[in-house]
Coordinates of C-alpha atoms (C1' of nucleotides) in Angstrom, one line a residue:
Chain A
X264 CA -6.3 52.4 -39.0
X265 CA -9.3 51.5 -37.0
X266 CA -8.5 48.8 -34.6
X267 CA -10.9 45.9 -34.6
X268 CA -12.7 45.1 -31.5
X269 CA -10.2 43.1 -29.4
X270 CA -12.0 41.0 -26.8
X271 CA -9.5 38.2 -27.5
X272 CA -11.6 35.5 -26.0
X273 CA -9.9 32.4 -27.4
X274 CA -6.4 33.6 -27.7
X275 CA -3.8 32.1 -25.4
X276 CA -2.5 34.8 -23.1
X277 CA -4.1 38.2 -23.1
X278 CA -1.5 39.9 -21.0
X279 CA 1.6 38.5 -22.7
X280 CA 2.0 40.7 -25.7
X281 CA 3.1 39.1 -28.8
X282 CA 6.9 39.5 -29.1
X283 CA 9.3 38.6 -31.9
X284 CA 11.9 36.0 -31.5
X285 CA 14.7 38.6 -31.0
X286 CA 12.7 40.3 -28.2
X287 CA 12.0 36.9 -26.5
X288 CA 15.7 36.0 -26.9
X289 CA 16.7 39.3 -25.4
X290 CA 14.4 38.9 -22.5
X291 CA 15.5 35.4 -21.9
X292 CA 19.2 36.3 -21.9
X293 CA 18.5 39.4 -19.7
X294 CA 17.1 37.2 -17.0
X295 CA 19.8 34.6 -17.5
X296 CA 22.5 37.3 -17.0
X297 CA 20.7 38.8 -14.0
X298 CA 20.3 35.5 -12.4
X299 CA 24.0 34.7 -13.0
X300 CA 23.2 31.7 -15.1
X301 CA 25.6 33.3 -17.6
X302 CA 28.5 34.1 -15.4
X303 CA 30.3 37.5 -15.8
X304 CA 33.2 37.4 -18.2
X305 CA 32.0 34.3 -20.0
X306 CA 31.9 34.3 -23.7
X307 CA 28.7 33.7 -25.6
X308 CA 29.2 31.8 -28.9
X309 CA 26.4 32.6 -31.3
X310 CA 25.8 29.1 -32.6
X311 CA 25.8 27.5 -29.2
X312 CA 23.4 30.0 -27.7
X313 CA 21.2 30.0 -30.7
X314 CA 20.7 26.3 -30.4
X315 CA 20.2 26.6 -26.7
X316 CA 17.5 29.2 -27.1
X317 CA 16.0 27.5 -30.1
X318 CA 16.4 30.5 -32.5
X319 CA 18.6 31.3 -35.4
X320 CA 21.7 33.4 -35.2
X321 CA 20.1 36.4 -36.9
X322 CA 17.5 37.3 -34.1
X323 CA 20.1 36.4 -31.5
X324 CA 22.6 38.9 -32.9
X325 CA 19.8 41.5 -32.9
X326 CA 19.2 40.7 -29.3
X327 CA 22.9 41.1 -28.5
X328 CA 22.9 44.6 -29.8
X329 CA 20.0 45.5 -27.5
X330 CA 21.7 43.9 -24.5
X331 CA 24.9 45.7 -25.3
X332 CA 23.1 48.9 -25.3
X333 CA 21.8 48.1 -21.8
X334 CA 25.4 47.4 -20.7
X335 CA 24.8 43.8 -19.9
X336 CA 27.2 42.4 -22.4
X337 CA 30.3 43.8 -24.2
X338 CA 30.7 43.6 -28.0
X339 CA 34.1 43.3 -29.5
X340 CA 34.7 43.2 -33.2
X341 CA 35.0 39.7 -34.6
X342 CA 35.0 38.2 -31.2
X343 CA 32.4 36.5 -29.0
X344 CA 30.4 38.9 -27.0
X345 CA 31.3 38.8 -23.3
X346 CA 29.0 39.0 -20.4
X347 CA 29.8 42.2 -18.7
X348 CA 31.9 41.9 -15.6
X349 CA 30.8 43.0 -12.2
X350 CA 33.7 44.9 -10.8
X351 CA 33.5 46.5 -7.3
X352 CA 34.3 49.8 -8.8
X353 CA 31.6 49.4 -11.4
X354 CA 29.0 48.7 -8.8
X355 CA 30.1 51.8 -6.8
X356 CA 29.7 54.0 -9.8
X357 CA 26.4 52.3 -10.8
X358 CA 24.7 53.0 -7.5
X359 CA 26.1 56.5 -7.4
X360 CA 24.5 57.2 -10.7
X361 CA 21.3 55.5 -9.7
X362 CA 21.2 57.5 -6.5
X363 CA 21.6 60.7 -8.5
X364 CA 18.8 59.8 -10.9
X365 CA 16.4 58.8 -8.3
X366 CA 17.2 61.9 -6.3
X367 CA 16.2 63.9 -9.4
X368 CA 13.1 61.8 -9.9
X369 CA 12.0 62.4 -6.3
X370 CA 12.4 66.1 -6.7
X371 CA 10.2 66.2 -9.7
X372 CA 7.8 63.6 -8.3
X373 CA 7.2 65.8 -5.3
X374 CA 5.9 68.5 -7.6
X375 CA 4.0 66.4 -10.0
X376 CA 2.6 63.5 -8.1
X377 CA -1.2 63.2 -8.2
X378 CA -3.3 62.1 -5.3
X379 CA -3.7 58.7 -7.0
X380 CA 0.1 58.4 -7.2
X381 CA 0.6 59.1 -3.5
X382 CA -2.3 56.8 -2.6
X383 CA -0.7 54.0 -4.6
X384 CA 2.6 54.7 -3.0
X385 CA 1.1 54.6 0.4
X386 CA -0.6 51.3 -0.4
X387 CA 2.7 49.8 -1.6
X388 CA 4.4 51.0 1.5
X389 CA 1.8 49.4 3.7
X390 CA 2.2 46.1 1.8
X391 CA 5.9 46.3 2.0
X392 CA 5.8 46.8 5.8
X393 CA 3.6 43.7 6.0
X394 CA 6.0 41.6 4.1
X395 CA 8.8 43.0 6.2
X396 CA 7.0 41.9 9.4
X397 CA 6.2 38.5 7.9
X398 CA 9.8 38.0 6.7
X399 CA 8.7 37.4 3.1
X400 CA 11.9 38.3 1.4
X401 CA 10.9 37.8 -2.3
X402 CA 7.7 39.8 -1.9
X403 CA 9.5 42.5 0.0
X404 CA 12.1 42.9 -2.7
X405 CA 9.4 43.0 -5.4
X406 CA 7.4 45.7 -3.7
X407 CA 10.6 47.6 -2.9
X408 CA 11.6 47.7 -6.5
X409 CA 8.1 48.7 -7.5
X410 CA 8.2 51.6 -5.1
X411 CA 11.3 52.9 -6.7
X412 CA 9.9 52.5 -10.2
X413 CA 6.7 54.2 -9.2
X414 CA 8.5 57.2 -7.8
X415 CA 10.5 57.5 -11.1
X416 CA 7.3 57.2 -13.1
X417 CA 5.8 59.9 -10.9
X418 CA 8.5 62.3 -12.2
X419 CA 6.6 62.2 -15.5
X420 CA 9.9 62.3 -17.5
X421 CA 10.3 59.6 -20.1
X422 CA 14.0 59.9 -20.8
X423 CA 14.7 59.9 -17.1
X424 CA 12.6 56.8 -16.7
X425 CA 14.4 55.0 -19.6
X426 CA 17.8 55.9 -18.2
X427 CA 16.7 54.6 -14.8
X428 CA 15.5 51.3 -16.4
X429 CA 18.8 50.5 -18.0
X430 CA 20.6 51.2 -14.8
X431 CA 18.2 49.2 -12.7
X432 CA 18.7 46.0 -14.8
X433 CA 22.4 46.1 -13.9
X434 CA 21.7 46.9 -10.3
X435 CA 19.3 43.9 -10.1
X436 CA 22.1 41.8 -11.4
X437 CA 24.5 42.9 -8.7
X438 CA 21.8 42.5 -6.1
X439 CA 21.2 39.0 -7.2
X440 CA 24.8 38.2 -6.7
X441 CA 24.6 39.3 -3.1
X442 CA 21.2 37.5 -2.7
X443 CA 19.6 38.0 0.6
X444 CA 22.4 40.2 1.6
X445 CA 20.3 43.2 2.4
X446 CA 20.2 42.8 6.1
X447 CA 19.2 46.3 6.6
X448 CA 15.5 45.7 6.2
X449 CA 14.4 47.8 9.1
X450 CA 16.5 50.7 8.1
X451 CA 15.3 50.5 4.5
X452 CA 11.6 50.4 5.5
X453 CA 12.0 53.4 7.7
X454 CA 13.8 55.3 5.0
X455 CA 11.0 54.5 2.6
X456 CA 8.5 55.9 5.1
X457 CA 10.5 59.1 5.4
X458 CA 10.7 59.4 1.6
X459 CA 6.9 58.9 1.3
X460 CA 6.3 61.5 4.0
X461 CA 8.5 64.0 2.1
X462 CA 6.7 63.4 -1.1
X463 CA 3.3 63.8 0.5
X464 CA 4.6 67.1 2.0
X465 CA 5.6 68.1 -1.5
X466 CA 9.1 68.7 -0.2
X467 CA 11.1 67.9 -3.3
X468 CA 14.5 68.8 -1.8
X469 CA 14.0 66.5 1.1
X470 CA 12.5 63.7 -0.9
X471 CA 15.4 63.8 -3.4
X472 CA 18.0 63.9 -0.7
X473 CA 16.5 61.1 1.3
X474 CA 16.0 58.8 -1.7
X475 CA 19.4 59.5 -3.0
X476 CA 21.0 58.7 0.3
X477 CA 18.8 55.6 0.6
X478 CA 20.0 54.3 -2.8
X479 CA 23.6 55.1 -2.0
X480 CA 23.4 53.2 1.3
X481 CA 21.9 50.3 -0.5
X482 CA 24.8 50.3 -2.8
X483 CA 27.4 50.5 -0.1
X484 CA 25.7 47.7 1.8
X485 CA 25.7 45.6 -1.3
X486 CA 29.4 46.4 -1.8
X487 CA 30.3 45.2 1.7
X488 CA 28.6 41.8 1.1
X489 CA 30.1 41.5 -2.3
X490 CA 33.6 42.3 -1.1
X491 CA 33.5 39.3 1.2
X492 CA 32.4 36.9 -1.5
X493 CA 34.9 38.5 -3.8
X494 CA 37.7 37.5 -1.5
X495 CA 37.0 33.8 -1.8
X496 CA 36.4 33.7 -5.5
X497 CA 39.0 35.8 -7.1
X498 CA 38.3 34.5 -10.6
X499 CA 36.4 35.7 -13.6
X500 CA 38.6 38.3 -15.0
X501 CA 40.2 38.4 -18.4
Chain B
X232 CA 31.0 47.9 -15.4
X233 CA 34.5 47.0 -16.4
X234 CA 37.0 49.7 -16.5
X235 CA 37.2 49.2 -20.2
X236 CA 35.7 52.1 -22.1
X237 CA 34.0 51.7 -25.4
X238 CA 36.1 52.4 -28.4
X239 CA 34.2 55.2 -30.0
X240 CA 30.9 53.7 -30.9
X241 CA 29.5 56.3 -33.2
X242 CA 31.3 59.5 -32.4
X243 CA 33.2 61.3 -35.1
X244 CA 36.2 59.1 -34.6
X245 CA 39.6 60.8 -34.9
X246 CA 41.3 57.6 -36.0
X247 CA 38.5 56.2 -38.2
X248 CA 38.9 52.6 -37.0
X249 CA 37.5 50.0 -39.2
X250 CA 34.1 49.2 -38.1
X251 CA 31.6 46.6 -39.0
X252 CA 29.0 47.4 -41.6
X253 CA 26.3 47.6 -38.9
X254 CA 28.3 50.0 -36.9
X255 CA 28.9 52.1 -39.9
X256 CA 25.3 51.9 -40.9
X257 CA 24.2 53.0 -37.4
X258 CA 26.7 55.9 -37.4
X259 CA 25.5 57.0 -40.8
X260 CA 21.9 56.8 -39.9
X261 CA 22.5 58.6 -36.6
X262 CA 24.0 61.6 -38.3
X263 CA 21.3 61.5 -40.9
X264 CA 18.6 61.6 -38.2
X265 CA 20.4 64.3 -36.3
X266 CA 20.9 66.4 -39.4
X267 CA 17.2 66.0 -40.2
X268 CA 17.9 64.3 -43.5
X269 CA 15.5 61.6 -42.3
X270 CA 12.5 63.7 -41.2
X271 CA 10.7 62.8 -37.9
X272 CA 7.9 60.4 -38.4
X273 CA 9.1 59.2 -41.7
X274 CA 9.2 55.4 -42.3
X275 CA 12.4 53.6 -43.1
X276 CA 11.9 50.7 -45.4
X277 CA 14.6 48.1 -45.0
X278 CA 15.2 47.3 -48.7
X279 CA 15.2 50.9 -49.7
X280 CA 17.6 52.0 -47.0
X281 CA 19.9 49.0 -47.4
X282 CA 20.4 49.9 -51.1
X283 CA 20.9 53.5 -50.2
X284 CA 23.5 52.7 -47.7
X285 CA 25.0 50.0 -49.8
X286 CA 24.6 47.3 -47.2
X287 CA 22.4 44.3 -46.8
X288 CA 19.3 44.2 -44.7
X289 CA 20.9 42.1 -41.9
X290 CA 23.4 44.6 -40.6
X291 CA 20.9 47.4 -41.2
X292 CA 18.4 45.7 -38.9
X293 CA 21.1 45.3 -36.3
X294 CA 21.8 49.0 -36.6
X295 CA 18.1 49.7 -36.1
X296 CA 18.1 47.9 -32.8
X297 CA 20.9 50.1 -31.6
X298 CA 19.3 53.3 -32.8
X299 CA 16.0 52.3 -31.1
X300 CA 17.9 51.8 -27.9
X301 CA 19.2 55.3 -28.2
X302 CA 15.7 56.5 -28.7
X303 CA 16.2 57.9 -32.2
X304 CA 13.8 55.6 -33.9
X305 CA 10.7 53.6 -32.9
X306 CA 10.3 50.0 -33.6
X307 CA 6.8 48.5 -34.2
X308 CA 6.1 44.8 -34.8
X309 CA 5.9 43.9 -38.4
X310 CA 5.9 47.6 -39.5
X311 CA 8.6 49.9 -40.8
X312 CA 10.6 51.6 -38.1
X313 CA 9.7 55.2 -37.7
X314 CA 12.0 58.1 -37.1
X315 CA 11.2 59.3 -33.6
X316 CA 9.2 62.4 -33.5
X317 CA 10.4 65.6 -31.9
X318 CA 7.4 66.8 -29.8
X319 CA 7.7 69.9 -27.7
X320 CA 6.8 68.0 -24.6
X321 CA 9.5 65.4 -25.3
X322 CA 12.2 68.2 -25.7
X323 CA 11.1 69.7 -22.4
X324 CA 11.5 66.3 -20.6
X325 CA 14.7 65.6 -22.4
X326 CA 16.5 68.8 -21.3
X327 CA 15.0 68.4 -17.8
X328 CA 16.7 65.0 -17.5
X329 CA 19.8 66.3 -19.1
X330 CA 20.0 69.1 -16.7
X331 CA 19.6 66.7 -13.8
X332 CA 22.3 64.5 -15.0
X333 CA 24.8 67.2 -15.7
X334 CA 24.0 68.7 -12.3
X335 CA 25.0 65.4 -10.7
X336 CA 28.0 65.2 -12.9
X337 CA 29.2 68.6 -11.9
X338 CA 28.8 67.8 -8.2
X339 CA 30.9 64.8 -8.5
X340 CA 33.4 66.5 -10.8
X341 CA 34.0 69.2 -8.3
X342 CA 35.2 66.5 -5.9
X343 CA 37.2 64.4 -8.3
X344 CA 38.6 66.8 -10.9
X345 CA 42.4 66.7 -11.3
X346 CA 44.5 69.7 -12.0
X347 CA 44.8 68.5 -15.6
X348 CA 41.1 68.3 -15.9
X349 CA 40.6 71.9 -14.7
X350 CA 43.4 73.1 -16.8
X351 CA 41.9 71.5 -19.9
X352 CA 38.5 73.0 -19.0
X353 CA 40.1 76.4 -18.7
X354 CA 41.7 76.0 -22.1
X355 CA 38.4 75.0 -23.6
X356 CA 36.7 78.0 -22.0
X357 CA 39.3 80.4 -23.4
X358 CA 39.0 78.9 -26.9
X359 CA 35.2 79.1 -26.7
X360 CA 35.4 82.7 -25.7
X361 CA 37.6 83.4 -28.7
X362 CA 35.1 81.7 -31.0
X363 CA 32.4 83.7 -29.3
X364 CA 34.2 87.0 -30.0
X365 CA 34.9 86.0 -33.6
X366 CA 31.4 84.8 -34.2
X367 CA 32.4 81.4 -35.3
X368 CA 29.2 79.5 -34.7
X369 CA 30.3 76.0 -35.6
X370 CA 33.5 76.1 -33.6
X371 CA 31.7 77.7 -30.7
X372 CA 29.1 74.9 -30.6
X373 CA 31.8 72.2 -30.9
X374 CA 33.7 73.5 -28.0
X375 CA 30.6 74.1 -26.0
X376 CA 29.6 70.5 -26.4
X377 CA 33.1 69.4 -25.6
X378 CA 33.0 71.3 -22.3
X379 CA 29.8 69.6 -21.2
X380 CA 31.2 66.2 -22.2
X381 CA 34.4 67.0 -20.3
X382 CA 32.6 67.9 -17.1
X383 CA 30.6 64.6 -17.3
X384 CA 33.8 62.6 -17.8
X385 CA 35.4 64.4 -14.9
X386 CA 32.7 62.8 -12.7
X387 CA 34.5 59.5 -13.2
X388 CA 31.3 57.6 -13.5
X389 CA 30.9 55.4 -16.5
X390 CA 27.2 54.6 -16.2
X391 CA 26.4 58.3 -15.8
X392 CA 28.5 59.2 -18.8
X393 CA 26.8 56.6 -20.9
X394 CA 23.3 57.8 -19.9
X395 CA 24.5 61.3 -20.8
X396 CA 25.7 60.2 -24.2
X397 CA 22.4 58.8 -25.2
X398 CA 20.5 61.8 -24.1
X399 CA 23.0 64.1 -25.8
X400 CA 22.4 62.5 -29.2
X401 CA 18.8 63.4 -29.0
X402 CA 19.5 66.9 -27.7
X403 CA 21.9 67.5 -30.6
X404 CA 19.1 66.5 -32.9
X405 CA 16.7 69.0 -31.4
X406 CA 19.4 71.6 -31.4
X407 CA 20.0 71.0 -35.1
X408 CA 16.4 71.7 -35.8
X409 CA 16.7 75.1 -34.2
X410 CA 20.0 75.6 -35.8
X411 CA 21.6 78.9 -35.0
X412 CA 18.7 79.6 -32.7
X413 CA 20.9 79.9 -29.6
X414 CA 21.1 83.7 -29.6
X415 CA 22.0 83.7 -26.0
X416 CA 25.7 83.3 -26.6
X417 CA 26.8 85.9 -24.2
X418 CA 24.7 84.5 -21.4
X419 CA 25.9 81.0 -22.2
X420 CA 29.6 82.0 -22.1
X421 CA 29.2 83.8 -18.8
X422 CA 27.4 80.9 -17.3
X423 CA 30.2 78.6 -18.4
X424 CA 32.7 80.8 -16.8
X425 CA 30.7 80.7 -13.5
X426 CA 30.5 76.9 -13.7
X427 CA 34.2 76.7 -14.2
X428 CA 34.9 79.0 -11.3
X429 CA 32.7 76.8 -9.1
X430 CA 34.5 73.7 -10.1
X431 CA 37.9 75.2 -9.5
X432 CA 36.7 76.2 -6.0
X433 CA 35.6 72.6 -5.5
X434 CA 32.1 73.8 -4.7
X435 CA 30.1 70.9 -5.9
X436 CA 26.7 72.2 -4.9
X437 CA 27.2 75.5 -6.7
X438 CA 28.7 73.9 -9.8
X439 CA 25.8 71.4 -10.0
X440 CA 23.2 74.1 -9.5
X441 CA 24.7 76.4 -12.1
X442 CA 25.2 73.7 -14.7
X443 CA 21.7 72.3 -14.2
X444 CA 20.2 75.7 -14.6
X445 CA 22.4 76.4 -17.6
X446 CA 21.2 73.3 -19.4
X447 CA 17.6 73.9 -18.4
X448 CA 17.8 77.4 -19.8
X449 CA 19.3 76.1 -23.0
X450 CA 16.3 73.8 -23.3
X451 CA 13.7 76.4 -22.8
X452 CA 15.5 78.7 -25.2
X453 CA 15.4 75.9 -27.8
X454 CA 11.8 75.3 -27.0
X455 CA 10.9 78.9 -27.8
X456 CA 12.5 78.8 -31.2
X457 CA 11.1 75.4 -31.9
X458 CA 7.6 76.5 -30.9
X459 CA 7.6 79.1 -33.6
X460 CA 8.6 76.8 -36.4
X461 CA 6.3 74.2 -34.9
X462 CA 3.4 76.5 -35.6
X463 CA 3.8 76.2 -39.3
X464 CA 4.6 72.5 -39.6
X465 CA 2.3 70.4 -37.6
X466 CA 3.6 68.3 -34.7
X467 CA 4.5 64.7 -35.1
X468 CA 3.8 63.4 -31.8
X469 CA 5.5 60.6 -30.1
Chain C
dA287 C1' -24.1 53.8 -51.8
dA288 C1' -21.6 51.9 -47.9
dA289 C1' -19.4 48.2 -45.8
dC290 C1' -17.5 43.8 -45.5
dT291 C1' -14.9 39.9 -47.4
dG292 C1' -11.5 37.8 -50.1
dC293 C1' -7.4 38.3 -52.8
dA294 C1' -3.0 40.3 -54.5
dT295 C1' 1.0 42.7 -53.2
dA296 C1' 4.7 44.5 -50.4
dC297 C1' 7.3 44.4 -46.5
dT298 C1' 9.1 42.6 -42.2
dG299 C1' 10.9 38.5 -39.5
dC300 C1' 13.6 34.6 -39.6
dA301 C1' 16.7 30.9 -41.3
dT302 C1' 20.3 29.4 -44.0
dA303 C1' 24.2 29.8 -47.0
dC304 C1' 28.5 32.2 -48.0
dA305 C1' 32.6 35.2 -47.1
dA306 C1' 36.0 37.3 -44.0
dT307 C1' 38.6 37.3 -39.9
dT308 C1' 40.6 35.3 -35.9
dT309 C1' 42.7 31.5 -33.5
dG310 C1' 45.0 27.2 -32.7
dT311 C1' 48.4 24.0 -34.6
dT312 C1' 52.1 22.2 -37.0
dC313 C1' 56.1 22.3 -39.5
dG314 C1' 60.4 24.5 -40.5
dA315 C1' 64.5 27.4 -39.6
dT316 C1' 67.9 29.2 -36.5
Chain D
dA214 C1' 64.6 23.5 -28.1
dT215 C1' 62.4 27.9 -29.3
dC216 C1' 60.5 31.2 -32.2
dG217 C1' 58.1 32.1 -36.4
dA218 C1' 55.4 31.5 -40.3
dA219 C1' 51.9 29.3 -42.8
dC220 C1' 48.1 26.5 -42.8
dA221 C1' 43.7 24.7 -40.9
dA222 C1' 39.7 24.9 -38.0
dA223 C1' 36.4 27.6 -35.8
dT224 C1' 33.7 31.7 -35.3
dT225 C1' 32.0 36.1 -36.5
dG226 C1' 30.1 39.2 -40.2
dT227 C1' 27.2 39.6 -44.3
dA228 C1' 24.0 38.4 -48.0
dT229 C1' 20.1 36.1 -49.8
dG230 C1' 16.0 33.3 -49.9
dC231 C1' 11.6 32.0 -47.8
dA232 C1' 7.5 32.4 -44.9
dG233 C1' 4.2 35.1 -42.1
dT234 C1' 1.8 39.3 -41.6
dA235 C1' -0.1 43.8 -42.7
dT236 C1' -1.9 46.9 -46.4
dG237 C1' -4.6 48.2 -50.4
dC238 C1' -7.9 47.0 -53.9
dA239 C1' -11.6 44.9 -56.0
dG240 C1' -15.7 42.3 -55.9
dT241 C1' -19.8 41.2 -53.5
dT242 C1' -23.5 41.9 -50.2
dT243 C1' -26.8 44.6 -47.6

DNA sequence: AAACTGCATACTGCATACAATTTGTTCGAT
DNA sequence: ATCGAACAAATTGTATGCAGTATGCAGTTT
């Protein structure tokens, strides 16, 4: 099982790992759902989507099973899969669960974080503050998400990280709906700083409590924005 | 996200609804993996399994995607899927995550449990104690699991419940490996009684702490038993 | 003798063809 | 005219065939 030397000089993209069609289809649909290009509650006909994505129905159906497991679509027997709805109540539950998981992750991370981990986190925090000052929204959000993922990875717990990933994909989707809604930048940056400080002090209880509250606040802030836009478009329910 | 709950994806369904072949195949394989009939690390050839299960390769492949999402098998490109290994480290992480999730669930359940919920829990506890006295191992385990599931449902948080379900399937598998290993019956029963008391007192912090510690202890107890049998059969890492 | 290359084989990945089930429509009966 | 049943169209579920890729073996080379 020796792996041959893999310098890969002439191949097309070294970073992009080779994926099967069903993986690519799943990834494509995932972003489409998150971006709202496939609206909540809409039905996805297999033949139509397969032509649109340029793949056959077989890999598409496999992709559907994966997305259903992630909670992005709903499968009903002998019916077209439905893009999962975004109900207010669902968002509330989602961020509640997310807050709990990240709280746990922070508690564990405070015990297990290496110096490198904390250094990396500090770097990210610095960069995020810079983006915050410069008003670079996209970069800010990217770093923000990376910080959360980093903390979860620092917990050194694979099942927890996996659970977090599936929830995050749904949260990203909700966040996209209320794009640019997070007007609590300053609060958020400060809260992140507090969390980082608690982690560096190896205070798991505080780090967990702070991160959990932070995520919960993000959820409620999102809910407020969403409730307003919900009032004008009442549709998309079946 | 929708309030609609899944109609029994793979559970031992009381009403045996007619399921598609891929669902049936997934359910069948799930129990086979949990029961250890498909040993960890073994490869699953599509044609062989499809004949064995009496289905075609297409629904079988779809079932594989679902099981992979549940973490029961590993998919590698252009290779036979592998039954996920049960490494000691993995079990440790698994129960750690499970403990965290159930702790959170108990905290929420303490706030949201209805009188019916608590009554049902009390009934289950009584029945479990009876099985404990009579030494009925199977029934005891069934009720025990049901209690944990009930508490999680009492949290009224769908994403949390879903995350719990996927972790539980893996934990059941590990528990099956160390079948009958849980010699801490008495402790376990008492701990459950304490948890129930905390829930009835609406003390979320205590309920969460007790349930989390309970699950963590179950995990370490399982680890001890597993470590012994692990010494004779070499580890299949994952 | 060891290692590398080329070929044969088996298996996965994908596409297409076929069967089963649902849904929309039309015709008929009350 | 309305409700219902049966038929027709569309769509999902399943099976099979074909192509690409990995694995093992044999022949050749160093």
